[in-house]
PDB file of C-alpha atoms in Angstrom:
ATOM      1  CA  UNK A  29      52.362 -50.147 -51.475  1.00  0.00           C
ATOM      2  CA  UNK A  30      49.542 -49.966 -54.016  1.00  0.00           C
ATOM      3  CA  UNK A  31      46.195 -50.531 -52.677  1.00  0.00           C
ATOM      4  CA  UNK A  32      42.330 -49.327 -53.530  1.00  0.00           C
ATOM      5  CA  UNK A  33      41.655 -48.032 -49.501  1.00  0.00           C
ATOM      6  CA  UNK A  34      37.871 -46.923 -48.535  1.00  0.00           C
ATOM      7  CA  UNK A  35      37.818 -44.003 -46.087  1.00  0.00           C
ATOM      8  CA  UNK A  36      35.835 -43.874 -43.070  1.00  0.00           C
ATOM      9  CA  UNK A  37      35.875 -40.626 -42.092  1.00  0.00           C
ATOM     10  CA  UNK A  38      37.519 -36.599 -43.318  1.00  0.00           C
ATOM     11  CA  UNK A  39      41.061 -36.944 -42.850  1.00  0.00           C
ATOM     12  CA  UNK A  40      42.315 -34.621 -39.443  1.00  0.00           C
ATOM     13  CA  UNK A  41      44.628 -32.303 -39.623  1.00  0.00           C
ATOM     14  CA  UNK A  42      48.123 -33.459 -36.880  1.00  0.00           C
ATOM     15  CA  UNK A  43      48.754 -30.030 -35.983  1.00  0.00           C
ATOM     16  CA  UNK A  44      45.510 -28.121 -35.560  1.00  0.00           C
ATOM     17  CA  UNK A  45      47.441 -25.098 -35.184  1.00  0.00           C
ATOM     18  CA  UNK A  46      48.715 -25.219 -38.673  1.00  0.00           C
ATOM     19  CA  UNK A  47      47.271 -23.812 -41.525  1.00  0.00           C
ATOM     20  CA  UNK A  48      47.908 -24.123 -45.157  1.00  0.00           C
ATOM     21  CA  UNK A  49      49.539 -27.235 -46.031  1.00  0.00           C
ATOM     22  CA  UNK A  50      50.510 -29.891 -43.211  1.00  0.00           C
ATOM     23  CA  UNK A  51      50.249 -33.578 -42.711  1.00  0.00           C
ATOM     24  CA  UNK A  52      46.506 -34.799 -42.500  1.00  0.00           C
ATOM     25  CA  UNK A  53      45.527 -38.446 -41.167  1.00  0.00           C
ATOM     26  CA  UNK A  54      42.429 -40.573 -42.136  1.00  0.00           C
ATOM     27  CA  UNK A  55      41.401 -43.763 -41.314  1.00  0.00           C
ATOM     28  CA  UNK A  56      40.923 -45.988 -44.007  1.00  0.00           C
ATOM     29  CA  UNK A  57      40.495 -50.243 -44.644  1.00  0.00           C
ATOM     30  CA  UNK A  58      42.988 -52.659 -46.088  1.00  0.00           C
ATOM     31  CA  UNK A  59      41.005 -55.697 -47.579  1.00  0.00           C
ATOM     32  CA  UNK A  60      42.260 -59.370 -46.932  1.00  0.00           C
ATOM     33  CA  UNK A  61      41.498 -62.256 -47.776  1.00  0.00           C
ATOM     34  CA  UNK A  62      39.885 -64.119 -44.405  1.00  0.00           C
ATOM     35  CA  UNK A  63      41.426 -66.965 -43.102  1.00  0.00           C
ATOM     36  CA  UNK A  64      38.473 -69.292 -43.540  1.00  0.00           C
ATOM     37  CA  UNK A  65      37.243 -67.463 -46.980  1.00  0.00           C
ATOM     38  CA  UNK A  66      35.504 -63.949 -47.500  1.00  0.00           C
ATOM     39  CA  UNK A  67      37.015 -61.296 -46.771  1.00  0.00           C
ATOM     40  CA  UNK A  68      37.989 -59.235 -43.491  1.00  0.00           C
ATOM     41  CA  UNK A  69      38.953 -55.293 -42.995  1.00  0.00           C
ATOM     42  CA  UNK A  70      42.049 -54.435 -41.514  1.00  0.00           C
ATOM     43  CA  UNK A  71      42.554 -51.035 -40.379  1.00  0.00           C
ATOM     44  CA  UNK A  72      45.386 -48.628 -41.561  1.00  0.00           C
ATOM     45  CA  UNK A  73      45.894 -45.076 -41.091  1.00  0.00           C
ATOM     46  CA  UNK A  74      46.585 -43.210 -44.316  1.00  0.00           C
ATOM     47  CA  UNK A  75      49.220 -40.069 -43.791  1.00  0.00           C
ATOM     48  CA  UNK A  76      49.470 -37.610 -46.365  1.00  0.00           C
ATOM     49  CA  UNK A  77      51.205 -33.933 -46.380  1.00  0.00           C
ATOM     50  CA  UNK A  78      48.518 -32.168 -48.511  1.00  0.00           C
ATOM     51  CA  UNK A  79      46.500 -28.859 -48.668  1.00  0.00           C
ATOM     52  CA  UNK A  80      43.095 -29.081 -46.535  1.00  0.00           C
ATOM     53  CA  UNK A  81      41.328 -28.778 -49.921  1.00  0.00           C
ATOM     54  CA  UNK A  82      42.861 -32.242 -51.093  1.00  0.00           C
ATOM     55  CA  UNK A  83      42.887 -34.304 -48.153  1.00  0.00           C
ATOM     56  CA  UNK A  84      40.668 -37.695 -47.638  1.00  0.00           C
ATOM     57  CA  UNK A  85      37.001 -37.541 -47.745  1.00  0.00           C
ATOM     58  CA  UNK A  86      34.210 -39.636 -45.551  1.00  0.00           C
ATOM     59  CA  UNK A  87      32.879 -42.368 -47.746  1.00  0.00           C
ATOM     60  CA  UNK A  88      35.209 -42.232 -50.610  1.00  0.00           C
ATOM     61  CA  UNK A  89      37.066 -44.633 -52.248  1.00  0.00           C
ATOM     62  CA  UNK A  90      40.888 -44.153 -53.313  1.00  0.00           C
ATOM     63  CA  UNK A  91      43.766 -46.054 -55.154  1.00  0.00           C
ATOM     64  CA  UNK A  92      46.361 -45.056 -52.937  1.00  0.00           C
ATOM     65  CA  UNK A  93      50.236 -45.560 -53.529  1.00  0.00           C
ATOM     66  CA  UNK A  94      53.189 -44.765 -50.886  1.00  0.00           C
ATOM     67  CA  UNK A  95      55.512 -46.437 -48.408  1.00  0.00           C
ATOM     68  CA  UNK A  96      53.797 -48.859 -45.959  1.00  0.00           C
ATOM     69  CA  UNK A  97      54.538 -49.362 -42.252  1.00  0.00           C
ATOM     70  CA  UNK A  98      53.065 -52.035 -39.604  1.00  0.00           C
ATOM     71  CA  UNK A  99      53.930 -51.383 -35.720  1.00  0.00           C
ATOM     72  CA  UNK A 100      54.271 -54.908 -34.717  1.00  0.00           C
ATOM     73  CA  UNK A 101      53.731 -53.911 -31.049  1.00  0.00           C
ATOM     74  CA  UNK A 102      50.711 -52.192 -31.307  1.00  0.00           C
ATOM     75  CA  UNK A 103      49.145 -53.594 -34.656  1.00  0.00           C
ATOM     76  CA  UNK A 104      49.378 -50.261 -35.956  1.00  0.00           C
ATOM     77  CA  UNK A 105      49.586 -49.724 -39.599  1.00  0.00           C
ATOM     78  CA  UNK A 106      50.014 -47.083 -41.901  1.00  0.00           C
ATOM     79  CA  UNK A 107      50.153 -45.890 -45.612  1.00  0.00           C
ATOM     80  CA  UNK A 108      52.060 -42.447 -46.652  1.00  0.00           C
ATOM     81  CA  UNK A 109      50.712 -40.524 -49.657  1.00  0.00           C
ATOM     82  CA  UNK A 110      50.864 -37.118 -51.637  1.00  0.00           C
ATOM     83  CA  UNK A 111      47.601 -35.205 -53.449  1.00  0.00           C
ATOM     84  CA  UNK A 112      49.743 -36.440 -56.478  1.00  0.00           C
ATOM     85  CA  UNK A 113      49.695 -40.196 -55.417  1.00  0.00           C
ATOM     86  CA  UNK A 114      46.627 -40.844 -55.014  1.00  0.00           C
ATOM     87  CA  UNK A 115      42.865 -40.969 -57.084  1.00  0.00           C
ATOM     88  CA  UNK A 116      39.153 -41.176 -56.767  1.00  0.00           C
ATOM     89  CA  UNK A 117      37.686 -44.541 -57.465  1.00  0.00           C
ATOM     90  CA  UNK A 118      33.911 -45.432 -57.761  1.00  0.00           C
ATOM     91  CA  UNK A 119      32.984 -48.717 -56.674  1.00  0.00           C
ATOM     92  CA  UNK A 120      29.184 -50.188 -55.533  1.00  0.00           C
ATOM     93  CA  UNK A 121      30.312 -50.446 -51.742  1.00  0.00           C
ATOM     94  CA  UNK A 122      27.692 -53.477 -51.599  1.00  0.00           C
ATOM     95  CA  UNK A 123      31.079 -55.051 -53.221  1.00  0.00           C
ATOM     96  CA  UNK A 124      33.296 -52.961 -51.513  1.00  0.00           C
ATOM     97  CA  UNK A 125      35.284 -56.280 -49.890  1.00  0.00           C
ATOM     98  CA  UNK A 126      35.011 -58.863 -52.338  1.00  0.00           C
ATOM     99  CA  UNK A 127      36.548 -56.843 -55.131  1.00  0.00           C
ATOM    100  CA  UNK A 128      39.199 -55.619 -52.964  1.00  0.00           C
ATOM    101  CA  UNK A 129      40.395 -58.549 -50.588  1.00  0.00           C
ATOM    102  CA  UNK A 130      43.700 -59.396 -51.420  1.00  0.00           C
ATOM    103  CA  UNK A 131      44.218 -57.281 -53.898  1.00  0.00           C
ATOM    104  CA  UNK A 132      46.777 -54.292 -52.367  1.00  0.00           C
ATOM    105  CA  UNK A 133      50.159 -54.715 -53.640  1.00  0.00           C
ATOM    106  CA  UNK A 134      54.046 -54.493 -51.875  1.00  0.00           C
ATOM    107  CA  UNK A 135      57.359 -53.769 -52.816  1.00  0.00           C
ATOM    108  CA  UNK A 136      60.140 -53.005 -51.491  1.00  0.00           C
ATOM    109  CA  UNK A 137      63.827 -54.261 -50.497  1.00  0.00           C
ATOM    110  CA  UNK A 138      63.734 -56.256 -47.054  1.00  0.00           C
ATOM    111  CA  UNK A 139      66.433 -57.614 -44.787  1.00  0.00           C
ATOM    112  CA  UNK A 140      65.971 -61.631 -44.188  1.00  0.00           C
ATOM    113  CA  UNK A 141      65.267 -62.159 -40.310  1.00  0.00           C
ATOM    114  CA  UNK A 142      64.267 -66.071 -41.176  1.00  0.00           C
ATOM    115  CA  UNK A 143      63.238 -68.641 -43.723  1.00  0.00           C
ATOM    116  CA  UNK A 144      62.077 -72.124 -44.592  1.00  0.00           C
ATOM    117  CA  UNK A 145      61.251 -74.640 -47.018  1.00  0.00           C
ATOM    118  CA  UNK A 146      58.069 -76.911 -46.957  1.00  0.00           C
ATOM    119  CA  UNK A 147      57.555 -79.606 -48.968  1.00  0.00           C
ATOM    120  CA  UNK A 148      53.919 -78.861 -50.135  1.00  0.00           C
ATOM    121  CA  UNK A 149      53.589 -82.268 -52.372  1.00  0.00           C
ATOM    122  CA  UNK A 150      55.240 -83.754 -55.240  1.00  0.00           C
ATOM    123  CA  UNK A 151      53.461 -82.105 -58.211  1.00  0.00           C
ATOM    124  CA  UNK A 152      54.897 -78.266 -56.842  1.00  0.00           C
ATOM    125  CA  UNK A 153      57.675 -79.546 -54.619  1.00  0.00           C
ATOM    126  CA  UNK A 154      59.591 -77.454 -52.147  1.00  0.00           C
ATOM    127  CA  UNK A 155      57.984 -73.592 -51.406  1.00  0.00           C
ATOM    128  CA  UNK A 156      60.010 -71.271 -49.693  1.00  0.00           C
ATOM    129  CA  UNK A 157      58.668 -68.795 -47.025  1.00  0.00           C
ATOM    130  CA  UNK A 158      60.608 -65.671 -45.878  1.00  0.00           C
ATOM    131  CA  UNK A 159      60.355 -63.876 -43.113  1.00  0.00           C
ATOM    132  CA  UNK A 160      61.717 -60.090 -44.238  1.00  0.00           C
ATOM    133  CA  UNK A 161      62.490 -56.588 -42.268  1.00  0.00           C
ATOM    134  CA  UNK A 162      61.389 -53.554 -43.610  1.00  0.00           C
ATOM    135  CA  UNK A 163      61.636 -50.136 -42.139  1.00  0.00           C
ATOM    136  CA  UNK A 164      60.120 -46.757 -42.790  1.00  0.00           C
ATOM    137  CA  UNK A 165      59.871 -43.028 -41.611  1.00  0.00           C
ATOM    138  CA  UNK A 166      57.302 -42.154 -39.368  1.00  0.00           C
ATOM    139  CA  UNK A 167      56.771 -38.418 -39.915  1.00  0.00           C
ATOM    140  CA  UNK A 168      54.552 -38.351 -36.629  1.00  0.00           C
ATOM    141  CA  UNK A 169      57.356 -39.239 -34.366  1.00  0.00           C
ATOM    142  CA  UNK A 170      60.058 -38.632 -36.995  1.00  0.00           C
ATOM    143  CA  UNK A 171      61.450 -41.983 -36.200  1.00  0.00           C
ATOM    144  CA  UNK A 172      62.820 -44.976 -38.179  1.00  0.00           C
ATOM    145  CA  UNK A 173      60.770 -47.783 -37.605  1.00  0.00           C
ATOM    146  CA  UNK A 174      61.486 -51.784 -38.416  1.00  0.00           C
ATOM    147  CA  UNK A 175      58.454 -54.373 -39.310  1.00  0.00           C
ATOM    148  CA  UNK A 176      58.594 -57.845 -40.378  1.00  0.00           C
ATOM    149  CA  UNK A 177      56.461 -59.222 -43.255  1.00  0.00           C
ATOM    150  CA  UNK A 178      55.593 -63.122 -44.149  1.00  0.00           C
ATOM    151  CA  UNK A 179      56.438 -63.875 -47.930  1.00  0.00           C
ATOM    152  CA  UNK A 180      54.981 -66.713 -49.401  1.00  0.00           C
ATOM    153  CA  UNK A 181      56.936 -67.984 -52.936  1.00  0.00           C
ATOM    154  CA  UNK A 182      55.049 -70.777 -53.974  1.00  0.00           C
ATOM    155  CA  UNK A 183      55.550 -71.419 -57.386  1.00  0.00           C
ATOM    156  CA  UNK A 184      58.091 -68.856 -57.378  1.00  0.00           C
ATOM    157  CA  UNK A 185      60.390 -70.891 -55.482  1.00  0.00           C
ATOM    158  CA  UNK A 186      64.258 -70.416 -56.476  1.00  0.00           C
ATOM    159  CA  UNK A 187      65.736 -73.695 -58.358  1.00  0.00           C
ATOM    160  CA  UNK A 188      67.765 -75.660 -55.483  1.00  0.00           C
ATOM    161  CA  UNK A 189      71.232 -74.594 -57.108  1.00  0.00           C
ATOM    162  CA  UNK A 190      70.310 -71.175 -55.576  1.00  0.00           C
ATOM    163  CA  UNK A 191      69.402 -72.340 -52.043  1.00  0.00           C
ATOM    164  CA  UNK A 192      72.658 -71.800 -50.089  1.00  0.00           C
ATOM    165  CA  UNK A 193      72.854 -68.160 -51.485  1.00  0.00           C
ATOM    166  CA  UNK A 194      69.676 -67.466 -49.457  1.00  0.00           C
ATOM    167  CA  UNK A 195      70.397 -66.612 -45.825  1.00  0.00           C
ATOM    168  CA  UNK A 196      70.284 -64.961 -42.844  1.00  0.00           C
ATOM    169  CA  UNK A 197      70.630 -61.332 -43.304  1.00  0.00           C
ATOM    170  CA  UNK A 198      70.194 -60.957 -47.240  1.00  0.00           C
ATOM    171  CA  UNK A 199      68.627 -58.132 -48.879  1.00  0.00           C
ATOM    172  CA  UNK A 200      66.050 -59.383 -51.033  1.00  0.00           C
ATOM    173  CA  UNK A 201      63.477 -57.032 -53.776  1.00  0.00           C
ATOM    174  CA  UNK A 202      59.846 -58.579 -53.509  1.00  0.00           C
ATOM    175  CA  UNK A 203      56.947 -58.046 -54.711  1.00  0.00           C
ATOM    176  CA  UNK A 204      53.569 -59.251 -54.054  1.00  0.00           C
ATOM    177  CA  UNK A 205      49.819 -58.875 -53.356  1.00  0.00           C
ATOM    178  CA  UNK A 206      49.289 -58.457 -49.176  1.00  0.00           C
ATOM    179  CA  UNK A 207      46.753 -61.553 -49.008  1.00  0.00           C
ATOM    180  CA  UNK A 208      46.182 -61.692 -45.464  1.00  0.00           C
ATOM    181  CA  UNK A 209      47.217 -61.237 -41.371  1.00  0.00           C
ATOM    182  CA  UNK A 210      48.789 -63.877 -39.490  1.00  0.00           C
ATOM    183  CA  UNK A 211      46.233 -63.893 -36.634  1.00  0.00           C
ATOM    184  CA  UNK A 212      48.999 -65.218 -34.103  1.00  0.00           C
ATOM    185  CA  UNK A 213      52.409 -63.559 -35.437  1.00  0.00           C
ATOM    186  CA  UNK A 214      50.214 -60.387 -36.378  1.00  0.00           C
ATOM    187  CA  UNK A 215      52.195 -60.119 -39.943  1.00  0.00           C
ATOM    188  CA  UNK A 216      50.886 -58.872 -43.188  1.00  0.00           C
ATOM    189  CA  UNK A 217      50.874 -62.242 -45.399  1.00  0.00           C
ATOM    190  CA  UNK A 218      52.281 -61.136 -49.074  1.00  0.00           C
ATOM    191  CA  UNK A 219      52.007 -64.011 -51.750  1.00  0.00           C
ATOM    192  CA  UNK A 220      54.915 -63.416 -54.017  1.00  0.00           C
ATOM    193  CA  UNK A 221      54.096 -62.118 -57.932  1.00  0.00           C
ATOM    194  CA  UNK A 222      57.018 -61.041 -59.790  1.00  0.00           C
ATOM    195  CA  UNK A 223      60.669 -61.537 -59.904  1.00  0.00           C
ATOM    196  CA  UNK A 224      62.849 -61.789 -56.402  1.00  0.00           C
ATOM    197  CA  UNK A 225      66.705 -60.771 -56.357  1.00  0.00           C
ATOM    198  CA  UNK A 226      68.955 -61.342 -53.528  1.00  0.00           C
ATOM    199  CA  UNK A 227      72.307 -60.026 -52.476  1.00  0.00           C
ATOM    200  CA  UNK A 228      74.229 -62.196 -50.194  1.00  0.00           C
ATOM    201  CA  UNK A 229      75.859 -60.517 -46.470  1.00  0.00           C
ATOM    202  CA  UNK A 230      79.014 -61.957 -47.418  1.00  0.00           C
ATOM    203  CA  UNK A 231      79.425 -62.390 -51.232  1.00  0.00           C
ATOM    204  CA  UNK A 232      79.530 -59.743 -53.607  1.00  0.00           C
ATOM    205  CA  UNK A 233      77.147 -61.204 -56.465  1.00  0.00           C
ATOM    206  CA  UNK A 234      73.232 -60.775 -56.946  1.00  0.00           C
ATOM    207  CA  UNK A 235      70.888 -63.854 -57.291  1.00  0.00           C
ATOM    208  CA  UNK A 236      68.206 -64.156 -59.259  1.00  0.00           C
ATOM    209  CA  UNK A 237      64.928 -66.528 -58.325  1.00  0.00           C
ATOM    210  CA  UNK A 238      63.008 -66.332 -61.606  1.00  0.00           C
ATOM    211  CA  UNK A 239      65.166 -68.308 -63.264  1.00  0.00           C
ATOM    212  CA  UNK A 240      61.346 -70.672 -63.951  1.00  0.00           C
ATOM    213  CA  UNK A 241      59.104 -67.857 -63.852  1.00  0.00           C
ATOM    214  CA  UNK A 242      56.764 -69.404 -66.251  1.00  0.00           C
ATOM    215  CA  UNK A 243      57.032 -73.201 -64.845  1.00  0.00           C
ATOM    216  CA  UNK A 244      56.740 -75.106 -61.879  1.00  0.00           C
ATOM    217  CA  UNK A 245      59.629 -76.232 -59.838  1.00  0.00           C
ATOM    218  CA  UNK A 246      60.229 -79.355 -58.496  1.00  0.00           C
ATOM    219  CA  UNK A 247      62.565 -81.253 -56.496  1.00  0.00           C
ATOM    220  CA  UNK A 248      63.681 -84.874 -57.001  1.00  0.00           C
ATOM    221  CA  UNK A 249      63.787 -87.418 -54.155  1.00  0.00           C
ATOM    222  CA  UNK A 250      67.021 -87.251 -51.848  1.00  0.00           C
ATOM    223  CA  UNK A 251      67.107 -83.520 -51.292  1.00  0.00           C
ATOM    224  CA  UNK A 252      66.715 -82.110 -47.571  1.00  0.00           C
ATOM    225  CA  UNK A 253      65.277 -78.803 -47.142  1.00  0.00           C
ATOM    226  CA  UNK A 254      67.369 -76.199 -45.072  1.00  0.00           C
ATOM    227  CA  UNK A 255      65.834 -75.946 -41.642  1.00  0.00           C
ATOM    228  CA  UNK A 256      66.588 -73.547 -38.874  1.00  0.00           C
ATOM    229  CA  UNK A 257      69.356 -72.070 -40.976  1.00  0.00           C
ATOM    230  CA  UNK A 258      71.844 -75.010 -41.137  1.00  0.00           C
ATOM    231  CA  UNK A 259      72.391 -77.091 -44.917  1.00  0.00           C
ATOM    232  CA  UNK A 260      72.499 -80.871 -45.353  1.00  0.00           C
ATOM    233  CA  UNK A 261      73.806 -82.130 -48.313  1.00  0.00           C
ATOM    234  CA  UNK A 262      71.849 -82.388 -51.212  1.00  0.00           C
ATOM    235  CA  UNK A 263      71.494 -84.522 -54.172  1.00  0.00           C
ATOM    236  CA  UNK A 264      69.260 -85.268 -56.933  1.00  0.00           C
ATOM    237  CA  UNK A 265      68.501 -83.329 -60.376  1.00  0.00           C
ATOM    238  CA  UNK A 266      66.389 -79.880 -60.636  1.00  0.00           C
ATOM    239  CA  UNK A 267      62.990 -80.281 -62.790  1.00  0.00           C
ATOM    240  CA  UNK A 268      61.433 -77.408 -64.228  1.00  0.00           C
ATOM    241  CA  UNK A 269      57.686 -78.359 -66.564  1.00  0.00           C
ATOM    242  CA  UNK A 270      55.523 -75.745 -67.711  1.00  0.00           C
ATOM    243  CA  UNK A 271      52.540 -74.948 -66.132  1.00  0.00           C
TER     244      UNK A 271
END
């Protein structure tokens, strides 16, 4: 993840006992977009292995890069960094949310757990939403941890010739910006930005879904979405204008 964070307080030290170098925590504040507009704060704990001289400070501002983990259990999330991977940024804090909201962005390869198609109207067509599992090392507990993240394509949407590649189980790059929380599922919300591509559990090939990158798919009357993982059969011709 990339993402401006704005500590709240000096970042502690996990072992006390330690001295010299040693991983440091500090709470800091994702910014999303709120689900009725604005913006709202989300908490995530940065955790960096740094010297006590370079460690977060109260009240600053940071661009922060490093691998991202959400505890789905206890809403627990977390952002791992180095002295090297992260820098100082100066922004009016009066703006502090605006600016920010929406604006952290994820990537990363992710396992497909589920997925659907919704036809949003006719000008855009079909989007696709994926439901993806990540995982990441927790140097706290030194564990291997799973989380599931929400992936909006709209416009970004594979052409239907690629549809049965996607399924179950696929390993899928994405990138996006972390727009929001799903208030009920408690998953980060990441609307897709840049090319996607997929290897299938049981063919050897990789698939690519910017074949359009620049225009707007489409789908012509007669096609069924795939729902709850099973395929109908599906006619009609691919569109692709520019946007």
């Amino acid at each position: 993840m990339t993402a401006i964070l704005h500590n709240i307080d000096d970042a502690n030290r996990v072992n006390p006992n330690n001295l010299g170098t040693g991983w440091h925590l500090s709470n800091t504040n994702l910014a999303l977009k709120g689900p009725f507009g604005g913006h709202v704060f989300e908490p995530l704990t940065a955790i960096a292995y740094v010297r006590p001289a370079d460690k977060l400070q109260r009240a600053k501002t940071y661009c922060i890069v490093g691998p991202f983990g959400h505890n789905h259990n206890s809403g627990e999330s977390a952002i791992k960094h180095s002295h090297n991977s992260k820098t100082d940024v100066v922004i009016n804090p009066q703006d502090l949310g605006d600016l920010l909201a929406g604006k952290a962005v994820v990537n990363g390869v992710g396992k497909i757990v589920d997925f659907y198609f919704e036809d949003v109207d006719k000008i855009t067509g079909w989007e696709l939403t994926v439901n993806a599992k990540h995982n990441w090392f927790d140097p706290r507990t030194e564990e291997i941890k799973e989380f599931i993240m929400t992936y909006q394509f709209g416009l970004f949407t594979p052409m239907s010739f690629y549809w049965p590649q996607i399924a179950v189980g696929a390993r899928m790059l994405l990138h996006g910006y972390v727009i929001r929380k799903d208030i009920v599922s408690g998953r980060f919300i990441v609307k897709l930005y840049l090319a996607i591509t997929s290897v299938h559990p049981q063919f050897n090939y990789i698939i690519s879904t910017n074949q359009c990158i620049y225009g707007i798919y489409g789908i012509e009357e007669g096609y069924n979405a795939k729902q709850g993982g099973h395929w109908e059969p599906l006619t009609g011709v691919d569109r692709c204008g520019d946007m």
